[in-house]
Amino acid sequence: MTAQRADARRNYARILAVAEEEVAAHGAEASLEQIARVAGVGSATVRRHFPNRGALLQAVFSERIEALRTRAEELAGALDARSALLDWLGALTSYATSARGLADTLTHAETEGPEYVNACSAKLTGAADPLLRRAAEAGAVAPGVTITDLITLVTGIALATEHHPDPAAEADRLLALTVRGVCPPSG
């Protein structure tokens, strides 16, 4: 019985890892059959762990949001508050460019709704707010900038680069351009 549970845990982890890759490559419309094939499991195994597309996307989304929250906590004690904030914004931009259509799909999913997406947004805001506050105290952020402003900018960058031949590189370029106005280097 323990072996089955270990197998089930491995299958879940493998399906989730493959789903993250497939969503990054193909957006929220990534094929569940392709995910099963690449994970080396049957479609029934995918559906046993994730009864519908929304459940799978929610798991992918939650995993990534948790990673961003953890990263913000890791950076909270960094000596250079500006660099810490920019590091986190870079991680958020990287995630946002790889999660094409995910938030929109979850917002309109039958089993999930705007409440779920808002809860994830609240997690991000809560985690990153201390980074912004420290950067503001250090004079490294223009007055009046909020974490919601920064998340909105990153979301806009991700949407604007979605169909670019190299969305990640273009998003990084646009973030750097934005940072020069939002968080200019001191001196």
Coordinates of C-alpha atoms in Angstrom, one line a residue, residues 18-133:
V18 CA 5.4 18.5 -17.0
A19 CA 2.3 20.6 -16.8
E20 CA 4.4 23.6 -15.8
E21 CA 6.7 23.1 -18.8
E22 CA 3.8 22.6 -21.2
V23 CA 1.9 25.7 -19.9
A24 CA 5.1 27.7 -20.3
A25 CA 5.5 26.4 -23.9
H26 CA 1.9 26.4 -25.0
G27 CA -0.1 28.6 -22.6
A28 CA -3.2 27.6 -20.6
E29 CA -4.5 25.5 -23.6
A30 CA -1.6 23.0 -23.2
S31 CA -2.8 19.5 -24.2
L32 CA -3.7 17.3 -21.3
E33 CA -3.0 14.3 -23.5
Q34 CA 0.5 15.7 -24.2
I35 CA 1.1 16.3 -20.5
A36 CA 0.2 12.6 -19.8
R37 CA 2.4 11.4 -22.6
V38 CA 5.4 13.4 -21.5
A39 CA 4.9 12.5 -17.9
G40 CA 4.8 8.8 -18.8
V41 CA 1.3 8.2 -17.4
G42 CA -2.1 7.6 -18.9
S43 CA -4.8 10.2 -19.3
A44 CA -6.8 8.5 -16.6
T45 CA -3.9 9.0 -14.1
V46 CA -3.8 12.7 -15.0
R47 CA -7.6 13.0 -14.4
R48 CA -7.4 11.0 -11.2
H49 CA -5.0 13.7 -9.8
F50 CA -6.6 16.6 -11.6
P51 CA -10.3 16.0 -12.4
N52 CA -10.4 18.9 -15.0
R53 CA -8.2 21.4 -16.7
G54 CA -9.0 24.0 -14.1
A55 CA -7.7 21.8 -11.3
L56 CA -4.4 21.2 -13.1
L57 CA -4.0 24.9 -14.0
Q58 CA -4.8 25.8 -10.4
A59 CA -2.0 23.5 -9.1
V60 CA 0.5 24.9 -11.6
F61 CA -0.5 28.5 -10.7
S62 CA -0.3 27.8 -7.0
E63 CA 3.1 26.2 -7.2
R64 CA 4.5 29.2 -9.1
I65 CA 2.9 31.7 -6.8
E66 CA 4.3 29.9 -3.8
A67 CA 7.8 29.9 -5.3
L68 CA 7.5 33.7 -5.9
R69 CA 6.3 34.2 -2.3
T70 CA 9.2 32.2 -1.0
R71 CA 11.6 34.1 -3.2
A72 CA 10.3 37.4 -1.7
E73 CA 10.9 36.1 1.8
E74 CA 14.4 35.0 0.9
L75 CA 15.2 38.5 -0.5
A76 CA 13.6 40.4 2.4
G77 CA 16.8 40.5 4.4
A78 CA 19.2 41.4 1.6
L79 CA 21.6 44.2 2.2
D80 CA 20.7 46.0 -1.1
A81 CA 17.0 46.7 -1.0
R82 CA 16.9 48.0 -4.6
S83 CA 18.6 44.8 -5.9
A84 CA 16.3 42.6 -3.8
L85 CA 13.2 44.3 -5.3
L86 CA 14.6 44.1 -8.8
D87 CA 15.5 40.5 -8.4
W88 CA 12.0 39.7 -7.3
L89 CA 10.5 41.7 -10.2
G90 CA 12.7 39.8 -12.6
A91 CA 11.4 36.5 -11.2
L92 CA 7.8 37.7 -11.4
T93 CA 8.4 38.9 -15.0
S94 CA 9.9 35.5 -15.9
Y95 CA 6.9 33.7 -14.4
A96 CA 4.4 36.1 -16.0
T97 CA 5.9 35.6 -19.5
S98 CA 5.8 31.8 -19.1
A99 CA 2.2 31.6 -17.8
R100 CA 0.5 32.8 -20.9
G101 CA -3.3 32.8 -20.4
L102 CA -3.2 31.1 -17.1
A103 CA -4.7 33.8 -14.9
D104 CA -7.3 34.6 -17.5
T105 CA -8.3 30.9 -17.8
L106 CA -8.5 30.5 -14.0
T107 CA -10.6 33.7 -13.7
H108 CA -13.2 32.2 -16.1
A109 CA -12.9 28.5 -15.1
E110 CA -16.1 26.9 -13.9
T111 CA -14.6 25.6 -10.6
E112 CA -12.4 28.6 -9.9
G113 CA -13.1 32.2 -10.4
P114 CA -11.8 35.7 -9.8
E115 CA -11.7 35.0 -6.0
Y116 CA -9.0 32.4 -6.6
V117 CA -6.9 34.7 -8.8
N118 CA -7.5 37.5 -6.3
A119 CA -6.2 35.3 -3.5
C120 CA -3.1 34.5 -5.5
S121 CA -2.6 38.2 -6.2
A122 CA -3.0 39.0 -2.5
K123 CA -0.3 36.4 -1.7
L124 CA 2.1 38.1 -4.2
T125 CA 1.3 41.6 -2.9
G126 CA 1.7 40.5 0.7
A127 CA 5.0 38.8 0.0
A128 CA 6.5 41.6 -2.1
D129 CA 5.3 44.6 -0.1
P130 CA 8.1 44.4 2.4
L131 CA 10.7 44.4 -0.5
L132 CA 9.1 47.6 -1.9
R133 CA 8.8 49.2 1.6

